[in-house]
Amino acid sequence: MISVYVHSNGETRCVERIDSAWLAPSSQVVLWVDLVEPTRDEIQQVLVDTFRFHPLSVEDAASEIQFPKIEAYQQYLYLILHGIDFQEEEHRFATRDVDFFLGRNHLVTVHDGRSRSIARLRELCSQHPHILSEGPVALLHRIVDSMVDNYRPEIEELEERIDQMEQEAVLGSGRDIVRQILDLKRDLSSLRRVVIPQRDVIGRLARREFPLITDEMAYRFRDVYDHLVRLADESITFQDRVTGILDAHLSNVSNRLNQIMKVLTVASTIFLPLTVLTGMYGMNVPLPHFPGSDATQFWWIFGIMIAIAAAMLAIFRSKGWI
Amino acid sequence: MISVYVHSNGETRCVERIDSAWLAPSSQVVLWVDLVEPTRDEIQQVLVDTFRFHPLSVEDAASEIQFPKIEAYQQYLYLILHGIDFQEEEHRFATRDVDFFLGRNHLVTVHDGRSRSIARLRELCSQHPHILSEGPVALLHRIVDSMVDNYRPEIEELEERIDQMEQEAVLGSGRDIVRQILDLKRDLSSLRRVVIPQRDVIGRLARREFPLITDEMAYRFRDVYDHLVRLADESITFQDRVTGILDAHLSNVSNRLNQIMKVLTVASTIFLPLTVLTGMYGMNVPLPHFPGSDATQFWWIFGIMIAIAAAMLAIFRSKGWI
Amino acid sequence: MISVYVHSNGETRCVERIDSAWLAPSSQVVLWVDLVEPTRDEIQQVLVDTFRFHPLSVEDAASEIQFPKIEAYQQYLYLILHGIDFQEEEHRFATRDVDFFLGRNHLVTVHDGRSRSIARLRELCSQHPHILSEGPVALLHRIVDSMVDNYRPEIEELEERIDQMEQEAVLGSGRDIVRQILDLKRDLSSLRRVVIPQRDVIGRLARREFPLITDEMAYRFRDVYDHLVRLADESITFQDRVTGILDAHLSNVSNRLNQIMKVLTVASTIFLPLTVLTGMYGMNVPLPHFPGSDATQFWWIFGIMIAIAAAMLAIFRSKGWI
Amino acid sequence: MISVYVHSNGETRCVERIDSAWLAPSSQVVLWVDLVEPTRDEIQQVLVDTFRFHPLSVEDAASEIQFPKIEAYQQYLYLILHGIDFQEEEHRFATRDVDFFLGRNHLVTVHDGRSRSIARLRELCSQHPHILSEGPVALLHRIVDSMVDNYRPEIEELEERIDQMEQEAVLGSGRDIVRQILDLKRDLSSLRRVVIPQRDVIGRLARREFPLITDEMAYRFRDVYDHLVRLADESITFQDRVTGILDAHLSNVSNRLNQIMKVLTVASTIFLPLTVLTGMYGMNVPLPHFPGSDATQFWWIFGIMIAIAAAMLAIFRSKGWI
Amino acid sequence: MISVYVHSNGETRCVERIDSAWLAPSSQVVLWVDLVEPTRDEIQQVLVDTFRFHPLSVEDAASEIQFPKIEAYQQYLYLILHGIDFQEEEHRFATRDVDFFLGRNHLVTVHDGRSRSIARLRELCSQHPHILSEGPVALLHRIVDSMVDNYRPEIEELEERIDQMEQEAVLGSGRDIVRQILDLKRDLSSLRRVVIPQRDVIGRLARREFPLITDEMAYRFRDVYDHLVRLADESITFQDRVTGILDAHLSNVSNRLNQIMKVLTVASTIFLPLTVLTGMYGMNVPLPHFPGSDATQFWWIFGIMIAIAAAMLAIFRSKGWI
């Protein structure tokens, strides 16, 4: 699906076809072409025939690319940026790529229709026709800014998951912690893989490497860049914390093993001597007689057993085991 | 709340309104405007209407930013720096951001009123009116220097916590060590996240990247920079030591498990054979008769039991287990 | 075996000998010489006598080199690149080196005949004679592009192995996991050792460091470079995940040890007191009499045993062990 | 305490006051001023009033600084370097800072009197008056060279401690190894924190960044720089080895646990069946009669017990446990 | 011992004294001076009096230096490179330093007589007198190339040791694995400490940083450089694999502990209930009578014992423990 927003003479229209006059070097119109899940034909017609973009960038736009990047061609900049994929299920962190072709007076966006940031801009363009008059770079900034803002709730959700796992690891609960850590690590790794190159792409816009970007727009991109720097920074801090959770978990498992073994050792070292004692008095040989009558023999033995158990317990208590 | 300190003709006054003449390019006054928890209106009035700062820096000043940074605008420098938050409870390491707008003849500070460094400078300005005459960069240096000095006691408190945990880890005490390590790691991570960018911000001032900073002021900022380099360095050393504490703790847990298992093994291997022996003499079958009378049978058996236990103990002693 | 593809006057021929006129500075032909497992004689004759390549690059071409690299000589570029070795058995990741000599109007390739990418290009050259007219750099790009594309299925196979091992590590199955991890680590290390220098080689082509590479060809190499950046990136992510698998495995082993020890401890602490009790009533001394007839004595004792066992189980249940 | 060594007209004198004529730009004397634990007054008088050093460097010289550094002021270089503190007790690695002000014709050193290198130079200056004639840079080099040489025995002592701990870790002895590793880690961390910035400071002298340093002196500082590079390198290698010691220790603890558990398991699995057997023949029920007389019954049972124990031992031997 | 090889007028002689005319700036001879374990006198006479090398480089040449380096003096290059020490015993990786002074028309080598590469070159010089005519840089290249080639068998021996230890770690054999890993780590650390600076030294020769090196010689040094890059790369890969071996070993130790504990737990939980059962029937109280005659009582009990053991085994089998 193709939507064409064209601004000329202070007026914005939404049309369906691109007038090639608009692309003339002297043209004063501002053009935003939004391709949603374009067919091969649409790509050929718009990107190749009309805009005459370089085949390599067109090919990248037609396929799904995992890696944000920026490429300067002679007449335009080609950017791949990643936005949060809110339709991903199972609470996993996932992103979708959006492609941008940024020219002197036009912005072409190619995506799969899931981008909330572009949806919002489309709405905005309908309501505030003057938005297009700021030029294609400002349009790009609006989309990118909103895409980066959308990372924030996802990051916070990740942080909550980490907080909760830290609690669980400290308390020793959390059966499934190994699986959760592996899941979290994969999510963090996806986050880093997207955020770090994205930060570098926006950094290049902010550093005015490209003549298309004016000083004013560079200030704005520096703001987005700062957000991405913080995201990248947080993703690394999270990584550290996840490692800490695993350490805490393993340390707890070891501690619990010690607890278990103490119980076993205490029980065994108390009852084994008693077993030997009772075994001795069960032997079919004449036994030494404790002082007193026959009836008191049992109580002598019982007393010795109690004494042995008490001595053992005292020893273990002095060791701090119980 | 807005406080305006203005120095002109060798005299410092504290007023409540900014005279726009003071901001004229040829103005000779030195101006310090301190905004404490400014309302939206105050921000609009002072930062936007009076000083005409760039909207992006005004927006950053109005919100809380986690990340120290410096940005050069055409007429001024915008800095976010972080000071210790002494009001944070629970012995956690926390910081608060302070925003600085540094112009040719003015310094504007925006903060939440908790900054001790600015409070001190305000006091100082009341008592020593000549301080403003040193210019806005010297004012900035005074605040920043005192902010960085305030890190020192916090660092020392962190070091003490680490020292104490090291002691506990070596002695094997410290039940809660896993939770403490997680806490300490988070604090160190907060410290690093603030100190390292702060160091880089001050480093740029010290390297004279900005024409506003004279050679003399650059020397002073290099001094602050050295402090921050040392803080960053210590935060990394601390990280290493915390890892060492966890290793020591786990090693102790393992050692203790070995101790426990030795006790269990020694007890089991001594008493299990004795149980078998007493069991044998408790069997309802005619038993071999030791030499001597019936009454001596028991003592024979008892002697064998003592011999078995002694042999076991000798074996374990030779293995170094007891 | 030597194959010579020569393009002149719009026509491509496959010949067996190189006409030295083709190598004259003013020559307009495009030449591709493909040496498959060349003998010492062929190397001497083609690379040394005909093309007069530098002895060091010829020596490298004649031997198998483990390390991708690019070297600029005065008249030509010498490249070693690595392609997937599909004939490697045992599901191991392995690569084979292909050598390229890229001159103004010629490309010489030296390999062991296993390269699928070159095989495909040879086929293509037979069917589409115009391919050679694009020049030697385009030929090089075609081969390299296809070599890098061939990494994709191998990477996916590696990813599948990691996914499966992660599953196994979480479920606690997978006996052989240590050996598999060592294998996987070696494969990833081989991958990284090939991909990272290869990325740097292609990066230098993409950055137009060499005058032989036109802007248009640099765009194309940048595309290949992006693929290699992603491969390198994935190989590092994989490394992380393998470390995570080992951690998960060790954590599972520890958890299982805890399970086992709990069973042992529960069994021992239930049955050892019972043994002592039965031992007591087996002693050859007059025993205290429970209320009731002789016949009820057993049931008293049995009741006490059940009570002891139930108490123990209740204690362990309250500890969450069973 | 202030000592002033002054060389003029081929003669060296040791005086107590500085003649301000010596500091004139055209002065030909060479001056070495050594301040040992200077009082506030001495600092003010010598560093500020006489030499007019920058307040920031004077302040640094008056306090103890943990971090080697070099700072270029307009008329002089200010260096903080660290020497071994031989008076530190408890075999800990510790350093003391020495401050240097290096001018065109003077060297000022500030320290606490513990520096052996400066003590040696003072002795040397008394015996060989020509030493001062080499100029202040050569004096600086002599002190620095000797300070760096003094690191060598400390490094060797550290290496010996590591060697010994490695032995102990392999042999499994060494009770206190966790504490020793923590101590060693702290010492290595102190070493690295001093050596690495010191290396960088001397490296800047060696790279002729400062016009005061002639080519000849730069050669000599390069030699010192090489020593520091090696020290830094060794400190990193030591770090690796300490990590290896901890791994070895933990691996030994695990191995010993396995040994202990094998003994326990072997003992339990041999004696528990025997206990059951003797228990069976102790039951108050008519028992099956082995062939032969009553007297042979015991020997039958005893034979079965021996057979069970032998079978168990054979199984464990086949498993490689004993 | 001093050997002097001198090439002039197409003829090579081996003499014992250096004619100072050969060192004149206009001299056309090529000179190779080989000092084997030189005495202090020889060093003074040759390096200082004849060649007038800088005292710092002479001092380095006279002592054993652990660290490869290159230093440019005004008239010559001074290099320290390390070759394999084949006389080292105990299969340890060790190197010996060789010193090179490379001038316009001379090469001076200083070593301890163990260098195989120099021995080979001496032989070569006797047989092929034209070798010297290639100039001193080519001589240096010949020695260095052969020194680096000699690393290859040592590297392969290290790889074999690693392969074998990997096997042992996977199979769980290898008692001494901790000591072997520590040994291997130290060897790898020695290797890295020599190879990485050596690589950088040769890299500087290859990058034509020094005017003495012609383009043609730089190509040759680039070849040596490539070898060293690969060696450095392999030494890092080896490091990774050794870490993997330790992980595998620890994982195996844990697995074995689990195996042992399973055996213990299975044995205990089977035999402890049986002990209680037999203990019950050994009690001196009237026991419940199973149906049937007295003679069948035993078989009833025996059946119950078998049933308990079978039930236990079934439970453990269902848990996958046996």
Short mmCIF file of C-alpha atoms in Angstrom, two decimals, chain A residues 76-202:
data_model
loop_
_atom_site.label_atom_id
_atom_site.label_comp_id
_atom_site.label_asym_id
_atom_site.label_seq_id
_atom_site.Cartn_x
_atom_site.Cartn_y
_atom_site.Cartn_z
CA TYR A 76 20.04 10.50 -0.59
CA LEU A 77 20.64 8.79 2.74
CA TYR A 78 19.40 5.25 3.28
CA LEU A 79 18.65 4.23 6.88
CA ILE A 80 17.48 1.03 8.50
CA LEU A 81 16.19 1.56 12.04
CA HIS A 82 14.43 -0.79 14.42
CA GLY A 83 11.30 -0.16 16.42
CA ILE A 84 9.71 -2.25 19.17
CA ASP A 85 7.50 -5.01 17.84
CA PHE A 86 4.48 -4.69 20.09
CA GLN A 87 2.72 -7.62 18.45
CA GLU A 88 5.38 -10.08 19.59
CA GLU A 89 3.86 -12.55 21.99
CA GLU A 90 5.24 -14.34 25.05
CA HIS A 91 6.71 -11.24 26.61
CA ARG A 92 9.81 -11.50 24.48
CA PHE A 93 11.74 -8.45 23.38
CA ALA A 94 11.50 -8.14 19.60
CA THR A 95 11.96 -5.42 17.00
CA ARG A 96 10.87 -4.73 13.41
CA ASP A 97 12.90 -2.86 10.83
CA VAL A 98 11.73 0.34 9.17
CA ASP A 99 13.56 1.64 6.07
CA PHE A 100 14.03 5.31 5.31
CA PHE A 101 15.15 7.03 2.11
CA LEU A 102 15.90 10.64 2.93
CA GLY A 103 16.38 13.03 0.00
CA ARG A 104 16.57 16.77 -0.45
CA ASN A 105 12.81 17.25 -0.47
CA HIS A 106 11.41 13.77 0.15
CA LEU A 107 11.24 11.02 2.73
CA VAL A 108 10.30 7.49 1.71
CA THR A 109 9.46 5.01 4.45
CA VAL A 110 9.11 1.25 3.91
CA HIS A 111 7.73 -0.98 6.65
CA ASP A 112 5.27 -3.79 7.40
CA GLY A 113 2.48 -1.64 8.81
CA ARG A 114 3.15 -2.49 12.45
CA SER A 115 5.08 0.69 13.22
CA ARG A 116 3.18 2.77 15.78
CA SER A 117 5.45 5.74 15.24
CA ILE A 118 4.58 6.03 11.57
CA ALA A 119 0.88 5.45 12.28
CA ARG A 120 1.01 8.37 14.69
CA LEU A 121 2.77 10.60 12.20
CA ARG A 122 0.16 9.80 9.58
CA GLU A 123 -2.56 10.83 11.97
CA LEU A 124 -0.63 13.96 12.85
CA CYS A 125 -0.19 14.86 9.18
CA SER A 126 -3.95 14.65 8.63
CA GLN A 127 -4.64 16.94 11.56
CA HIS A 128 -1.75 19.42 11.30
CA PRO A 129 -0.99 19.99 7.61
CA HIS A 130 1.90 22.33 8.45
CA ILE A 131 4.01 19.43 9.76
CA LEU A 132 5.22 18.53 6.28
CA SER A 133 6.43 22.06 5.75
CA GLU A 134 9.25 21.46 8.25
CA GLY A 135 10.93 19.33 5.60
CA PRO A 136 11.79 15.64 5.28
CA VAL A 137 14.55 15.68 7.93
CA ALA A 138 12.11 16.92 10.56
CA LEU A 139 9.69 14.17 9.52
CA LEU A 140 12.45 11.60 9.92
CA HIS A 141 13.28 13.03 13.34
CA ARG A 142 9.66 12.82 14.46
CA ILE A 143 9.43 9.14 13.51
CA VAL A 144 12.81 8.23 14.98
CA ASP A 145 12.16 10.15 18.20
CA SER A 146 8.88 8.36 18.72
CA MET A 147 10.45 4.98 17.83
CA VAL A 148 13.14 5.49 20.46
CA ASP A 149 10.61 6.68 23.05
CA ASN A 150 8.74 3.42 22.55
CA TYR A 151 11.78 1.52 23.84
CA ARG A 152 11.33 3.04 27.30
CA PRO A 153 8.35 0.90 28.50
CA GLU A 154 10.04 -2.24 27.19
CA ILE A 155 13.22 -1.37 29.07
CA GLU A 156 11.21 -0.79 32.20
CA GLU A 157 9.50 -4.13 31.81
CA LEU A 158 12.92 -5.76 31.46
CA GLU A 159 14.10 -3.95 34.59
CA GLU A 160 11.06 -5.17 36.51
CA ARG A 161 11.74 -8.73 35.46
CA ILE A 162 15.34 -8.36 36.65
CA ASP A 163 14.25 -6.80 39.96
CA GLN A 164 11.84 -9.64 40.56
CA MET A 165 14.41 -12.30 39.68
CA GLU A 166 16.91 -10.66 42.02
CA GLN A 167 14.36 -10.87 44.82
CA GLU A 168 13.71 -14.51 44.02
CA ALA A 169 17.41 -15.33 43.80
CA VAL A 170 18.08 -13.73 47.18
CA LEU A 171 15.11 -15.44 48.83
CA GLY A 172 16.05 -18.73 47.22
CA SER A 173 12.67 -19.24 45.65
CA GLY A 174 12.23 -19.32 41.90
CA ARG A 175 12.43 -22.88 40.58
CA ASP A 176 12.65 -21.92 36.97
CA ILE A 177 15.42 -19.41 37.38
CA VAL A 178 17.82 -21.00 34.91
CA ARG A 179 15.30 -20.84 32.10
CA GLN A 180 14.37 -17.30 33.03
CA ILE A 181 18.00 -16.23 33.01
CA LEU A 182 18.56 -17.77 29.58
CA ASP A 183 15.42 -15.99 28.30
CA LEU A 184 16.48 -12.69 29.80
CA LYS A 185 19.98 -13.02 28.40
CA ARG A 186 18.60 -13.60 24.94
CA ASP A 187 16.34 -10.56 25.26
CA LEU A 188 19.20 -8.39 26.47
CA SER A 189 21.38 -9.62 23.67
CA SER A 190 18.63 -8.73 21.13
CA LEU A 191 18.31 -5.32 22.75
CA ARG A 192 22.05 -4.66 22.58
CA ARG A 193 22.28 -5.85 19.00
CA VAL A 194 19.66 -3.30 17.98
CA VAL A 195 20.40 -0.40 20.28
CA ILE A 196 24.15 -0.12 19.84
CA PRO A 197 24.23 0.18 16.03
CA GLN A 198 21.09 2.36 16.16
CA ARG A 199 22.92 4.67 18.58
CA ASP A 200 25.84 4.85 16.15
CA VAL A 201 23.54 5.60 13.20
CA ILE A 202 21.81 8.44 15.04
#
